[in-house]
CSV table of C-alpha atoms and ligand atoms in Angstrom, one decimal:
chain,number,residue,atom,x,y,z
A,1,MET,CA,-44.6,-37.6,39.3
A,2,THR,CA,-44.2,-41.3,38.6
A,3,GLN,CA,-45.7,-42.4,35.3
A,4,PRO,CA,-46.2,-45.9,33.9
A,5,ARG,CA,-43.1,-47.5,32.5
A,6,GLU,CA,-44.8,-50.2,30.6
A,7,HIS,CA,-43.3,-49.9,27.0
A,8,ALA,CA,-40.3,-48.1,25.6
A,9,VAL,CA,-39.5,-47.9,21.9
A,10,VAL,CA,-36.0,-47.3,20.5
A,11,ILE,CA,-35.6,-46.4,16.8
A,12,GLY,CA,-32.3,-47.5,15.2
A,13,GLY,CA,-30.4,-50.8,16.0
A,14,SER,CA,-26.8,-49.5,15.8
A,15,LEU,CA,-24.7,-49.1,18.8
A,16,MET,CA,-26.6,-46.2,20.4
A,17,GLY,CA,-29.9,-48.0,19.9
A,18,LEU,CA,-28.6,-51.3,21.3
A,19,LEU,CA,-27.1,-49.7,24.4
A,20,ALA,CA,-30.2,-47.5,25.0
A,21,ALA,CA,-32.4,-50.6,24.7
A,22,ARG,CA,-30.2,-52.5,27.2
A,23,ILE,CA,-30.7,-49.6,29.7
A,24,LEU,CA,-34.4,-49.3,29.1
A,25,ALA,CA,-34.9,-53.0,29.7
A,26,ASP,CA,-33.9,-52.2,33.3
A,27,HIS,CA,-36.6,-49.6,33.6
A,28,PHE,CA,-39.6,-50.6,31.4
A,29,THR,CA,-41.7,-53.8,31.4
A,30,ARG,CA,-41.2,-54.1,27.6
A,31,VAL,CA,-38.8,-52.6,25.1
A,32,THR,CA,-39.1,-52.6,21.3
A,33,LEU,CA,-36.1,-51.9,19.2
A,34,ILE,CA,-37.0,-51.0,15.6
A,35,GLU,CA,-34.3,-51.3,12.9
A,36,ARG,CA,-34.7,-50.6,9.2
A,37,ASP,CA,-32.2,-53.2,8.1
A,38,ARG,CA,-32.8,-56.9,8.3
A,39,PHE,CA,-30.2,-58.7,10.5
A,40,THR,CA,-28.4,-61.8,9.4
A,41,GLU,CA,-27.5,-64.9,11.4
A,42,ALA,CA,-23.8,-64.5,10.8
A,43,VAL,CA,-21.7,-61.4,11.1
A,44,ALA,CA,-22.2,-59.4,7.9
A,45,SER,CA,-22.3,-55.8,6.7
A,46,ARG,CA,-25.6,-54.1,6.3
A,47,PRO,CA,-26.6,-50.9,4.5
A,48,GLY,CA,-27.6,-48.9,7.6
A,49,LEU,CA,-24.1,-49.4,9.0
A,50,GLY,CA,-22.0,-48.4,6.0
A,51,GLN,CA,-19.4,-46.9,8.3
A,52,ALA,CA,-18.6,-50.5,9.5
A,53,ARG,CA,-16.4,-51.0,6.4
A,54,HIS,CA,-14.0,-48.4,7.8
A,55,LEU,CA,-11.7,-48.4,10.7
A,56,HIS,CA,-13.5,-48.2,14.1
A,57,VAL,CA,-11.5,-47.6,17.3
A,58,LEU,CA,-13.3,-48.1,20.6
A,59,TRP,CA,-11.4,-46.2,23.3
A,60,SER,CA,-11.0,-47.8,26.7
A,61,ARG,CA,-13.9,-45.9,28.4
A,62,GLY,CA,-16.3,-47.1,25.7
A,63,LEU,CA,-15.2,-50.7,26.1
A,64,GLU,CA,-15.4,-50.5,29.9
A,65,ILE,CA,-19.0,-49.3,29.6
A,66,ALA,CA,-19.9,-52.0,27.1
A,67,GLU,CA,-18.4,-54.6,29.4
A,68,GLN,CA,-20.3,-53.2,32.4
A,69,LEU,CA,-23.6,-53.5,30.4
A,70,PHE,CA,-22.8,-56.9,28.9
A,71,PRO,CA,-20.4,-58.6,31.4
A,72,GLY,CA,-18.1,-61.0,29.5
A,73,LEU,CA,-18.3,-59.1,26.2
A,74,GLU,CA,-14.6,-58.5,26.1
A,75,ASP,CA,-13.9,-62.2,26.5
A,76,GLU,CA,-16.4,-63.1,23.7
A,77,LEU,CA,-14.6,-60.7,21.4
A,78,ARG,CA,-11.3,-62.2,22.2
A,79,VAL,CA,-12.6,-65.7,21.6
A,80,ALA,CA,-13.9,-64.5,18.2
A,81,GLY,CA,-10.2,-63.7,17.4
A,82,VAL,CA,-10.1,-60.0,18.0
A,83,PRO,CA,-6.5,-58.9,18.5
A,84,GLU,CA,-5.3,-56.5,21.2
A,85,VAL,CA,-3.1,-53.5,20.3
A,86,ARG,CA,-1.2,-51.7,23.1
A,87,VAL,CA,-1.2,-48.0,22.2
A,88,PRO,CA,1.4,-46.8,21.3
A,89,ALA,CA,3.6,-49.8,22.5
A,90,ASP,CA,2.5,-52.0,19.5
A,91,MET,CA,2.0,-49.2,17.1
A,92,LEU,CA,4.2,-46.9,15.0
A,93,TRP,CA,2.6,-43.6,15.4
A,94,LEU,CA,3.7,-40.6,13.3
A,95,THR,CA,2.0,-37.6,14.9
A,96,SER,CA,1.9,-34.1,13.5
A,97,ALA,CA,4.8,-33.4,15.8
A,98,GLY,CA,6.9,-36.4,14.8
A,99,TRP,CA,7.2,-40.1,15.8
A,100,ARG,CA,5.9,-41.1,19.2
A,101,ARG,CA,8.0,-43.3,21.5
A,102,ARG,CA,6.4,-46.7,22.1
A,103,PHE,CA,5.2,-46.2,25.7
A,104,GLU,CA,2.6,-48.6,27.3
A,105,SER,CA,-0.3,-46.2,27.6
A,106,THR,CA,-3.6,-47.9,26.8
A,107,ARG,CA,-4.9,-50.9,24.9
A,108,LEU,CA,-7.4,-51.3,22.2
A,109,LEU,CA,-9.4,-54.4,21.1
A,110,THR,CA,-9.3,-54.0,17.3
A,111,PHE,CA,-12.6,-55.7,16.2
A,112,SER,CA,-14.4,-54.9,13.1
A,113,ARG,CA,-17.5,-52.8,13.7
A,114,ASP,CA,-19.8,-55.4,12.3
A,115,LEU,CA,-18.5,-58.0,14.8
A,116,LEU,CA,-18.9,-55.6,17.7
A,117,ASP,CA,-22.5,-54.8,16.8
A,118,TRP,CA,-23.3,-58.4,16.1
A,119,THR,CA,-21.9,-59.5,19.5
A,120,VAL,CA,-23.8,-56.8,21.4
A,121,ARG,CA,-27.0,-57.6,19.5
A,122,ALA,CA,-26.7,-61.3,20.2
A,123,ARG,CA,-26.3,-60.5,23.9
A,124,LEU,CA,-29.2,-58.0,23.9
A,125,ALA,CA,-31.5,-60.5,22.1
A,126,LYS,CA,-31.3,-62.7,25.2
A,127,THR,CA,-33.1,-60.1,27.2
A,128,GLY,CA,-36.6,-61.5,27.8
A,129,SER,CA,-38.4,-58.2,27.7
A,130,LEU,CA,-36.9,-57.1,24.4
A,131,ARG,CA,-38.6,-57.3,21.0
A,132,LEU,CA,-36.3,-56.8,18.1
A,133,LEU,CA,-38.3,-55.5,15.1
A,134,ALA,CA,-35.8,-55.7,12.2
A,135,GLY,CA,-36.7,-54.9,8.6
A,136,HIS,CA,-39.1,-52.1,9.8
A,137,GLU,CA,-38.8,-48.4,9.3
A,138,VAL,CA,-40.2,-45.7,11.5
A,139,THR,CA,-41.9,-43.1,9.3
A,140,GLY,CA,-43.1,-40.7,11.9
A,141,LEU,CA,-44.1,-40.0,15.5
A,142,LEU,CA,-47.5,-40.4,17.1
A,143,ALA,CA,-48.3,-37.5,19.4
A,144,GLY,CA,-50.9,-36.1,21.7
A,145,ALA,CA,-51.2,-32.5,22.8
A,146,GLU,CA,-47.8,-32.3,24.5
A,147,ALA,CA,-46.2,-35.7,24.4
A,148,VAL,CA,-45.0,-38.3,21.9
A,149,THR,CA,-47.2,-41.4,22.4
A,150,GLY,CA,-45.5,-43.8,20.0
A,151,VAL,CA,-44.3,-44.3,16.4
A,152,GLU,CA,-45.6,-45.1,13.0
A,153,VAL,CA,-43.8,-48.2,11.5
A,154,ARG,CA,-43.8,-49.7,8.1
A,155,GLU,CA,-42.2,-52.9,7.0
A,156,ARG,CA,-39.3,-52.2,4.7
A,157,GLY,CA,-40.2,-52.5,1.1
A,158,THR,CA,-43.9,-51.9,1.6
A,159,THR,CA,-45.8,-48.7,0.9
A,160,GLY,CA,-48.8,-47.0,2.4
A,161,PRO,CA,-49.5,-45.7,5.9
A,162,GLY,CA,-47.5,-47.1,8.8
A,163,GLU,CA,-48.8,-49.2,11.7
A,164,PRO,CA,-49.0,-47.4,15.0
A,165,ILE,CA,-47.0,-48.7,18.0
A,166,THR,CA,-47.8,-46.9,21.2
A,167,ALA,CA,-45.1,-46.3,23.9
A,168,ASP,CA,-44.5,-44.5,27.2
A,169,LEU,CA,-41.1,-43.4,25.9
A,170,VAL,CA,-39.6,-43.1,22.4
A,171,VAL,CA,-35.8,-42.8,21.8
A,172,ASP,CA,-34.5,-41.7,18.4
A,173,ALA,CA,-31.1,-43.4,17.8
A,174,THR,CA,-31.2,-43.2,14.0
A,175,GLY,CA,-27.8,-41.5,13.5
A,176,ARG,CA,-26.8,-38.5,11.5
A,177,ALA,CA,-29.6,-38.9,9.0
A,178,SER,CA,-32.2,-38.8,11.7
A,179,LYS,CA,-35.6,-37.5,10.5
A,180,THR,CA,-36.5,-36.0,13.9
A,181,PRO,CA,-36.2,-32.3,12.6
A,182,ALA,CA,-38.8,-33.1,9.9
A,183,TRP,CA,-41.0,-35.2,12.2
A,184,LEU,CA,-41.1,-32.4,14.8
A,185,GLU,CA,-42.0,-29.8,12.1
A,186,ARG,CA,-44.8,-32.1,11.0
A,187,LEU,CA,-46.1,-32.0,14.6
A,188,GLY,CA,-46.0,-28.2,14.5
A,189,TYR,CA,-42.7,-27.6,16.4
A,190,PRO,CA,-40.3,-24.9,15.2
A,191,ALA,CA,-37.3,-25.7,13.0
A,192,VAL,CA,-34.4,-27.3,14.8
A,193,ARG,CA,-31.2,-25.3,15.0
A,194,GLN,CA,-28.1,-27.1,14.1
A,195,THR,CA,-24.3,-26.5,13.9
A,196,LEU,CA,-22.2,-28.2,11.2
A,197,ILE,CA,-18.4,-27.8,11.2
A,198,ASN,CA,-17.3,-29.8,8.2
A,199,PRO,CA,-13.7,-30.5,7.5
A,200,LEU,CA,-14.7,-32.1,4.1
A,201,LEU,CA,-13.0,-35.3,5.1
A,202,GLY,CA,-13.2,-38.4,3.1
A,203,TYR,CA,-12.4,-42.0,4.0
A,204,ALA,CA,-11.3,-44.9,1.7
A,205,SER,CA,-10.9,-48.3,3.2
A,206,ARG,CA,-10.2,-51.9,2.4
A,207,THR,CA,-9.1,-55.0,4.1
A,208,TYR,CA,-6.1,-57.2,3.4
A,209,ALA,CA,-4.9,-60.6,4.5
A,210,ILE,CA,-2.0,-60.2,6.9
A,211,PRO,CA,0.9,-61.8,4.9
A,212,ALA,CA,2.1,-65.1,6.4
A,213,GLY,CA,5.1,-64.7,8.8
A,214,PHE,CA,4.7,-60.9,8.8
A,215,ASP,CA,6.6,-59.7,11.9
A,216,PRO,CA,8.2,-56.3,11.4
A,217,GLY,CA,8.1,-55.4,15.2
A,218,TRP,CA,4.8,-53.6,15.2
A,219,LYS,CA,1.1,-54.5,14.9
A,220,ALA,CA,-0.5,-51.2,13.8
A,221,LEU,CA,0.4,-48.0,12.0
A,222,TYR,CA,-1.1,-44.6,12.4
A,223,LEU,CA,0.4,-42.0,10.1
A,224,GLN,CA,-1.2,-38.6,10.8
A,225,ALA,CA,-1.3,-35.5,8.6
A,226,ASP,CA,0.6,-32.4,9.6
A,227,PRO,CA,-1.9,-29.5,9.3
A,228,PRO,CA,-2.5,-27.0,8.0
A,229,HIS,CA,-0.9,-28.0,4.7
A,230,GLY,CA,-0.7,-31.8,5.1
A,231,THR,CA,-4.1,-33.2,4.5
A,232,ARG,CA,-3.5,-37.0,4.3
A,233,THR,CA,-3.7,-39.6,7.1
A,234,GLY,CA,-3.4,-43.4,7.0
A,235,ALA,CA,-4.1,-46.2,9.5
A,236,LEU,CA,-3.6,-49.9,9.5
A,237,PHE,CA,-4.9,-52.1,12.3
A,238,PRO,CA,-5.2,-55.8,12.7
A,239,GLN,CA,-8.7,-57.3,13.0
A,240,GLU,CA,-10.3,-60.7,13.7
A,241,GLY,CA,-9.9,-63.2,10.9
A,242,GLY,CA,-6.1,-62.5,10.3
A,243,ARG,CA,-6.7,-59.3,8.3
A,244,TRP,CA,-5.8,-55.7,8.3
A,245,ILE,CA,-8.2,-52.9,7.9
A,246,VAL,CA,-6.5,-50.0,6.1
A,247,SER,CA,-8.3,-46.6,6.1
A,248,LEU,CA,-7.0,-43.6,4.3
A,249,PHE,CA,-8.3,-40.1,5.1
A,250,GLY,CA,-8.0,-36.8,3.3
A,251,VAL,CA,-9.2,-33.4,4.6
A,252,GLY,CA,-10.4,-30.4,2.6
A,253,GLU,CA,-11.9,-32.6,-0.3
A,254,ASP,CA,-8.5,-34.3,-0.8
A,255,TYR,CA,-10.6,-37.5,-1.0
A,256,PRO,CA,-8.7,-40.8,-1.2
A,257,PRO,CA,-9.5,-42.9,-4.2
A,258,THR,CA,-11.0,-46.4,-3.9
A,259,GLY,CA,-9.6,-48.0,-7.1
A,260,ASP,CA,-6.5,-50.4,-6.7
A,261,ASP,CA,-3.9,-48.0,-8.2
A,262,GLY,CA,-5.3,-44.8,-6.7
A,263,PHE,CA,-5.6,-46.4,-3.2
A,264,LEU,CA,-1.9,-47.4,-3.3
A,265,GLU,CA,-0.8,-44.1,-4.7
A,266,PHE,CA,-2.5,-42.2,-1.9
A,267,ALA,CA,-0.9,-44.6,0.6
A,268,LYS,CA,2.5,-44.0,-1.0
A,269,SER,CA,2.0,-40.2,-0.6
A,270,LEU,CA,1.6,-40.4,3.2
A,271,ARG,CA,4.4,-38.8,5.4
A,272,SER,CA,6.0,-42.2,5.8
A,273,PRO,CA,6.2,-45.1,3.2
A,274,LEU,CA,5.6,-47.8,5.9
A,275,LEU,CA,1.9,-48.3,5.3
A,276,TYR,CA,2.4,-48.4,1.5
A,277,GLU,CA,5.2,-50.9,1.9
A,278,ALA,CA,3.1,-53.1,4.1
A,279,ILE,CA,0.1,-53.3,1.7
A,280,ARG,CA,1.9,-53.1,-1.6
A,281,ASP,CA,2.2,-56.9,-2.0
A,282,ALA,CA,-0.5,-57.9,0.5
A,283,GLU,CA,-3.7,-59.7,-0.8
A,284,PRO,CA,-6.7,-57.4,-0.8
A,285,LEU,CA,-9.8,-59.1,0.6
A,286,THR,CA,-12.3,-56.4,-0.1
A,287,PRO,CA,-12.6,-53.6,-2.8
A,288,GLY,CA,-12.0,-50.1,-1.7
A,289,VAL,CA,-15.0,-48.2,-0.3
A,290,SER,CA,-15.5,-44.5,0.5
A,291,TYR,CA,-17.3,-42.5,3.1
A,292,ARG,CA,-17.7,-38.7,3.1
A,293,ARG,CA,-20.5,-37.8,5.5
A,294,THR,CA,-18.1,-36.9,8.3
A,295,GLY,CA,-18.8,-33.3,9.5
A,296,ASN,CA,-19.2,-32.4,13.2
A,297,LEU,CA,-22.9,-32.0,13.6
A,298,ARG,CA,-24.9,-30.8,16.6
A,299,ARG,CA,-28.7,-30.5,16.7
A,300,HIS,CA,-29.5,-28.1,19.5
A,301,TYR,CA,-32.5,-29.9,21.0
A,302,GLU,CA,-31.4,-28.9,24.5
A,303,ARG,CA,-32.1,-25.3,23.6
A,304,MET,CA,-35.6,-25.7,22.2
A,305,ARG,CA,-38.3,-24.0,24.2
A,306,ALA,CA,-41.0,-26.4,23.1
A,307,TRP,CA,-40.3,-30.1,23.2
A,308,PRO,CA,-42.6,-33.0,23.1
A,309,LYS,CA,-42.6,-35.0,26.4
A,310,ARG,CA,-41.5,-38.6,26.5
A,311,PHE,CA,-39.3,-38.3,23.4
A,312,LEU,CA,-35.5,-38.1,23.3
A,313,VAL,CA,-32.7,-38.2,20.8
A,314,ALA,CA,-29.4,-39.9,21.4
A,315,GLY,CA,-26.1,-40.8,19.7
A,316,ASP,CA,-25.1,-39.4,16.3
A,317,ALA,CA,-28.7,-38.2,15.8
A,318,LEU,CA,-28.0,-35.6,18.6
A,319,CYS,CA,-24.3,-35.0,18.2
A,320,ALA,CA,-22.0,-36.5,15.7
A,321,PHE,CA,-18.2,-36.0,15.4
A,322,ASN,CA,-15.6,-36.1,12.7
A,323,PRO,CA,-15.0,-39.8,13.1
A,324,LEU,CA,-11.2,-39.5,12.6
A,325,TYR,CA,-10.8,-39.1,16.4
A,326,GLY,CA,-12.8,-42.2,17.2
A,327,GLN,CA,-15.2,-40.7,19.7
A,328,GLY,CA,-18.7,-41.5,18.6
A,329,MET,CA,-19.1,-45.0,20.1
A,330,THR,CA,-17.6,-44.0,23.4
A,331,VAL,CA,-19.9,-40.9,23.6
A,332,ALA,CA,-22.8,-43.3,22.8
A,333,ALA,CA,-21.8,-45.6,25.6
A,334,LYS,CA,-21.5,-42.7,28.0
A,335,SER,CA,-24.9,-41.5,26.9
A,336,ALA,CA,-26.4,-44.9,27.7
A,337,LEU,CA,-25.1,-44.5,31.3
A,338,THR,CA,-26.5,-40.9,31.4
A,339,LEU,CA,-29.9,-42.3,30.4
A,340,ASP,CA,-29.7,-44.9,33.2
A,341,ALA,CA,-28.8,-42.2,35.7
A,342,CYS,CA,-31.6,-39.9,34.6
A,343,LEU,CA,-34.2,-42.7,34.8
A,344,ARG,CA,-33.0,-43.7,38.2
A,345,ALA,CA,-32.9,-40.2,39.6
A,346,ASP,CA,-36.5,-39.2,38.9
A,347,GLY,CA,-39.8,-40.9,38.1
A,348,ASP,CA,-40.8,-38.1,35.9
A,349,LEU,CA,-40.7,-39.2,32.2
A,350,ASP,CA,-42.2,-35.8,31.1
A,351,GLY,CA,-39.0,-33.9,32.1
A,352,LEU,CA,-36.6,-36.7,31.1
A,353,ALA,CA,-35.7,-35.4,27.6
A,354,ARG,CA,-34.5,-32.0,29.0
A,355,ARG,CA,-32.4,-33.6,31.7
A,356,PHE,CA,-30.9,-36.2,29.3
A,357,HIS,CA,-30.2,-33.8,26.4
A,358,ARG,CA,-28.5,-31.3,28.6
A,359,LYS,CA,-26.3,-33.9,30.3
A,360,VAL,CA,-25.3,-35.6,27.1
A,361,ILE,CA,-24.4,-32.3,25.5
A,362,LYS,CA,-22.3,-31.3,28.5
A,363,ASN,CA,-20.5,-34.6,28.3
A,364,ALA,CA,-20.0,-34.2,24.6
A,365,THR,CA,-18.3,-30.8,25.0
A,366,GLY,CA,-14.8,-32.2,25.4
A,367,PRO,CA,-14.9,-34.5,22.4
A,368,TRP,CA,-16.6,-31.7,20.4
A,369,LEU,CA,-13.7,-29.3,21.2
A,370,VAL,CA,-11.1,-32.0,20.4
A,371,ALA,CA,-12.6,-32.7,17.0
A,372,THR,CA,-13.5,-29.2,15.9
A,373,GLY,CA,-10.3,-27.7,17.3
A,374,GLU,CA,-8.3,-30.1,15.1
A,375,ASP,CA,-10.5,-29.5,12.1
A,376,LEU,CA,-10.2,-25.8,12.4
A,377,ARG,CA,-6.5,-26.0,11.8
A,378,TYR,CA,-7.5,-26.3,8.1
A,379,GLY,CA,-8.7,-23.1,6.3
A,380,THR,CA,-10.8,-25.4,4.1
A,381,THR,CA,-13.1,-26.4,7.0
A,382,GLU,CA,-16.6,-25.1,6.5
A,383,GLY,CA,-19.0,-23.8,9.1
A,384,ALA,CA,-16.6,-21.9,11.4
A,385,THR,CA,-13.1,-20.4,11.4
A,386,ALA,CA,-10.4,-20.6,14.1
A,387,GLY,CA,-10.6,-17.6,16.4
A,388,VAL,CA,-7.8,-16.4,18.5
A,389,ARG,CA,-8.7,-18.7,21.4
A,390,THR,CA,-8.7,-21.8,19.1
A,391,ARG,CA,-5.4,-20.8,17.6
A,392,VAL,CA,-3.7,-20.2,21.0
A,393,LEU,CA,-5.1,-23.5,22.3
A,394,ASN,CA,-3.9,-25.4,19.2
A,395,ARG,CA,-0.4,-23.9,19.7
A,396,TYR,CA,-0.4,-25.3,23.2
A,397,VAL,CA,-1.8,-28.7,22.0
A,398,ASP,CA,1.1,-28.8,19.5
A,399,ARG,CA,3.5,-28.4,22.4
A,400,VAL,CA,1.7,-31.2,24.3
A,401,GLN,CA,1.9,-33.4,21.2
A,402,HIS,CA,5.7,-32.9,21.1
A,403,LEU,CA,5.9,-33.8,24.7
A,404,ALA,CA,3.6,-36.8,24.4
A,405,ASN,CA,6.0,-38.2,21.9
A,406,VAL,CA,8.8,-38.3,24.4
A,407,ASP,CA,7.3,-38.3,27.9
A,408,PRO,CA,5.2,-41.2,29.0
A,409,ARG,CA,3.2,-39.2,31.6
A,410,VAL,CA,2.2,-36.6,29.1
A,411,CYS,CA,1.4,-39.4,26.6
A,412,ASP,CA,-0.9,-40.9,29.2
A,413,ARG,CA,-2.7,-37.5,29.8
A,414,PHE,CA,-3.0,-36.9,26.1
A,415,ILE,CA,-4.5,-40.4,25.4
A,416,ASP,CA,-6.8,-39.9,28.4
A,417,VAL,CA,-8.4,-37.0,26.6
A,418,LEU,CA,-8.7,-38.9,23.3
A,419,ALA,CA,-10.1,-41.9,25.2
A,420,LEU,CA,-12.7,-39.7,27.0
A,421,THR,CA,-11.5,-40.6,30.4
A,422,ALA,CA,-10.4,-37.0,31.0
A,423,GLN,CA,-11.6,-33.6,29.8
A,424,PRO,CA,-9.3,-31.5,27.5
A,425,GLN,CA,-8.8,-29.1,30.4
A,426,SER,CA,-6.7,-31.8,32.1
A,427,LEU,CA,-4.0,-30.9,29.6
A,428,PHE,CA,-3.6,-27.7,31.6
A,429,LEU,CA,-2.9,-29.3,34.9
A,430,PRO,CA,0.3,-28.1,36.6
A,431,GLU,CA,2.1,-31.4,35.9
A,432,VAL,CA,1.6,-31.0,32.1
A,433,LEU,CA,2.2,-27.2,32.2
A,434,TRP,CA,5.5,-27.7,34.0
A,435,ARG,CA,6.7,-30.4,31.6
A,436,ALA,CA,5.6,-28.2,28.7
A,437,ALA,CA,7.8,-25.4,30.0
A,438,THR,CA,10.8,-27.4,30.9
A,439,THR,CA,11.2,-30.6,28.8
A,440,ARG,CA,13.6,-30.3,25.8
A,441,THR,CA,13.9,-34.0,24.8
A,442,ARG,CA,13.9,-34.5,21.0
A,443,PRO,CA,11.4,-37.0,19.5
A,444,PRO,CA,12.7,-40.2,17.8
A,445,ALA,CA,14.3,-39.4,14.5
A,446,GLY,CA,12.4,-42.1,12.5
A,447,PRO,CA,10.7,-45.5,12.7
A,448,ASP,CA,14.1,-47.2,12.9
A,449,ASP,CA,14.6,-45.7,16.3
A,450,LEU,CA,11.3,-47.4,17.4
A,451,ILE,CA,11.7,-50.9,16.1
A,452,PRO,CA,13.7,-53.2,18.4
B,501,LIG,C1,-16.6,-43.6,8.6
B,501,LIG,C2,-16.9,-43.6,10.0
B,501,LIG,C3,-15.9,-44.1,10.9
B,501,LIG,C4,-16.2,-44.1,12.3
B,501,LIG,N1,-15.2,-44.5,13.2
B,501,LIG,C5,-15.4,-44.4,14.5
B,501,LIG,C6,-14.4,-44.9,15.4
B,501,LIG,O1,-13.3,-45.2,15.0
B,501,LIG,N2,-14.7,-44.8,16.7
B,501,LIG,C7,-15.9,-44.4,17.2
B,501,LIG,O2,-16.1,-44.4,18.4
B,501,LIG,N3,-16.9,-44.0,16.3
B,501,LIG,C8,-16.7,-44.0,15.0
B,501,LIG,N4,-17.6,-43.6,14.2
B,501,LIG,C9,-18.9,-43.1,14.7
B,501,LIG,C10,-19.8,-44.3,15.1
B,501,LIG,O3,-20.0,-45.1,13.9
B,501,LIG,C11,-21.1,-43.9,15.6
B,501,LIG,O4,-20.9,-42.9,16.6
B,501,LIG,C12,-21.9,-45.0,16.3
B,501,LIG,O5,-22.3,-45.9,15.3
B,501,LIG,C13,-23.1,-44.6,17.1
B,501,LIG,O6,-24.0,-44.1,16.2
B,501,LIG,P1,-25.6,-44.3,16.3
B,501,LIG,O7,-25.9,-45.6,16.8
B,501,LIG,O8,-26.1,-43.1,17.0
B,501,LIG,O9,-26.1,-44.1,14.8
B,501,LIG,P2,-25.8,-45.0,13.5
B,501,LIG,O10,-24.6,-45.9,13.8
B,501,LIG,O11,-25.7,-44.1,12.3
B,501,LIG,O12,-27.0,-46.0,13.3
B,501,LIG,C14,-28.3,-45.6,13.0
B,501,LIG,C15,-29.2,-46.8,12.9
B,501,LIG,O13,-30.5,-46.4,12.7
B,501,LIG,C16,-31.1,-47.1,11.6
B,501,LIG,N5,-32.2,-46.3,11.1
B,501,LIG,C17,-32.1,-45.1,10.5
B,501,LIG,N6,-33.3,-44.6,10.2
B,501,LIG,C18,-34.2,-45.5,10.6
B,501,LIG,C19,-35.7,-45.5,10.7
B,501,LIG,N7,-36.4,-44.5,10.2
B,501,LIG,N8,-36.3,-46.6,11.3
B,501,LIG,C20,-35.5,-47.6,11.8
B,501,LIG,N9,-34.2,-47.6,11.8
B,501,LIG,C21,-33.5,-46.6,11.2
B,501,LIG,C22,-30.0,-47.3,10.7
B,501,LIG,O14,-30.2,-48.4,9.8
B,501,LIG,C23,-28.8,-47.6,11.6
B,501,LIG,O15,-28.8,-49.0,12.0
B,501,LIG,C24,-17.4,-43.6,12.8
B,501,LIG,C25,-18.4,-43.1,11.9
B,501,LIG,C26,-18.1,-43.1,10.5
B,501,LIG,C27,-19.1,-42.6,9.6
């Protein structure tokens, strides 16, 4: 049955909300995007996007989709000074299995997250049918007997009952802290089941000015922990504005400190001194900041028997990953395309949520396995333990890691999985299995082998 597609509302103006609004603008006469924060004219951080002060990697599939939805976006980012890092060709990468040879496998545009969102938002704002309602918070859902009919909105900083905004479709893109479980209970729906697999991972990050004339033969560093005993990872990437973003990560409550000395000490304790040596005398541009809400979280909306029509949940609000593997934005981008496909396939808005949630969760299975599989290497991870299957798989992944360090084809296959252009099962293709069984090449002994 075809229903009116007059007005759609998206709650949350971060990447998922922005991309969803872009898709809905193709299908609805009007779209309203409601964001709690106020936006600034220039690129700036905002409270609702606290994670933007930490390293954000957008893998190739995510960038491709963003470019497809906003043609020319990549050029705009380059014009804004965003560097390109070829991975691992421009990067010294210490994996859990040793140093990786510097093959030409993929490339990343290493923008700050604030710049990415600002650029996408500026492009979206040019859409004639879009109304951007910033500085407004959604406080609840409006609903009839079986369907959501709109939202209740209050200007930030005011009190009292919210104003109603009616809509033919409402999308929740409010991230991990989404209030949908509470909103649904208020409407009389049963409690939402959720899964949380929490590696108790903490981030600490700060930016530094890249020292003048710095040219050590690499552009980025990624020094990974070696589980199950090694808990500490560090990353350094260039960003626009001639700066580095440095993020330190500790699993199992081994949280990196944010103070000057503690930050440097943690950097010094990584498996290679390279990152510490790079930042030791560099000029910090920002103070250290931390982030700890990083567990893998799934809300099982796709399994709920009763669900209000014309309401769907997307992005981190539906399924969020340990961000260390850099998957959330690419999953959000893929979900935007799924929304488009669902809307094109069928005029029935009433059944849209079921179709959408099921497809998104199916697409999220690979990244979920990658993130939780790695996290379950640590006995300190809460919410699940590694069963025999996970342990056997992780042994095989260890072997693939070794191979990826020395074999460009396996490195490509491995990065395809991380970049969400291939499913984890692709690591079991005959080509990889054969190489895993026969290759005996040793990995590079140390970074000196990797710097020309
Ligand atoms: C520390 C950290 C590092 C990360 N690194 C990476 C990375 O390297 N690569 C990657 O792909 N992903 C990364 N992620 C994940 C990525 O940030 C998210 O997947 C991405 O932002 C998509 O999330 P979202 O849009 O669904 O929600 P969010 O980004 O959480 O945004 C939710 C938005 O909703 C707004 N909002 C909330 N409540 C309301 C309300 N009631 N009314 C109106 N507005 C509301 C908030 O202000 C916010 O703007 C990282 C996450 C964290 C925490």
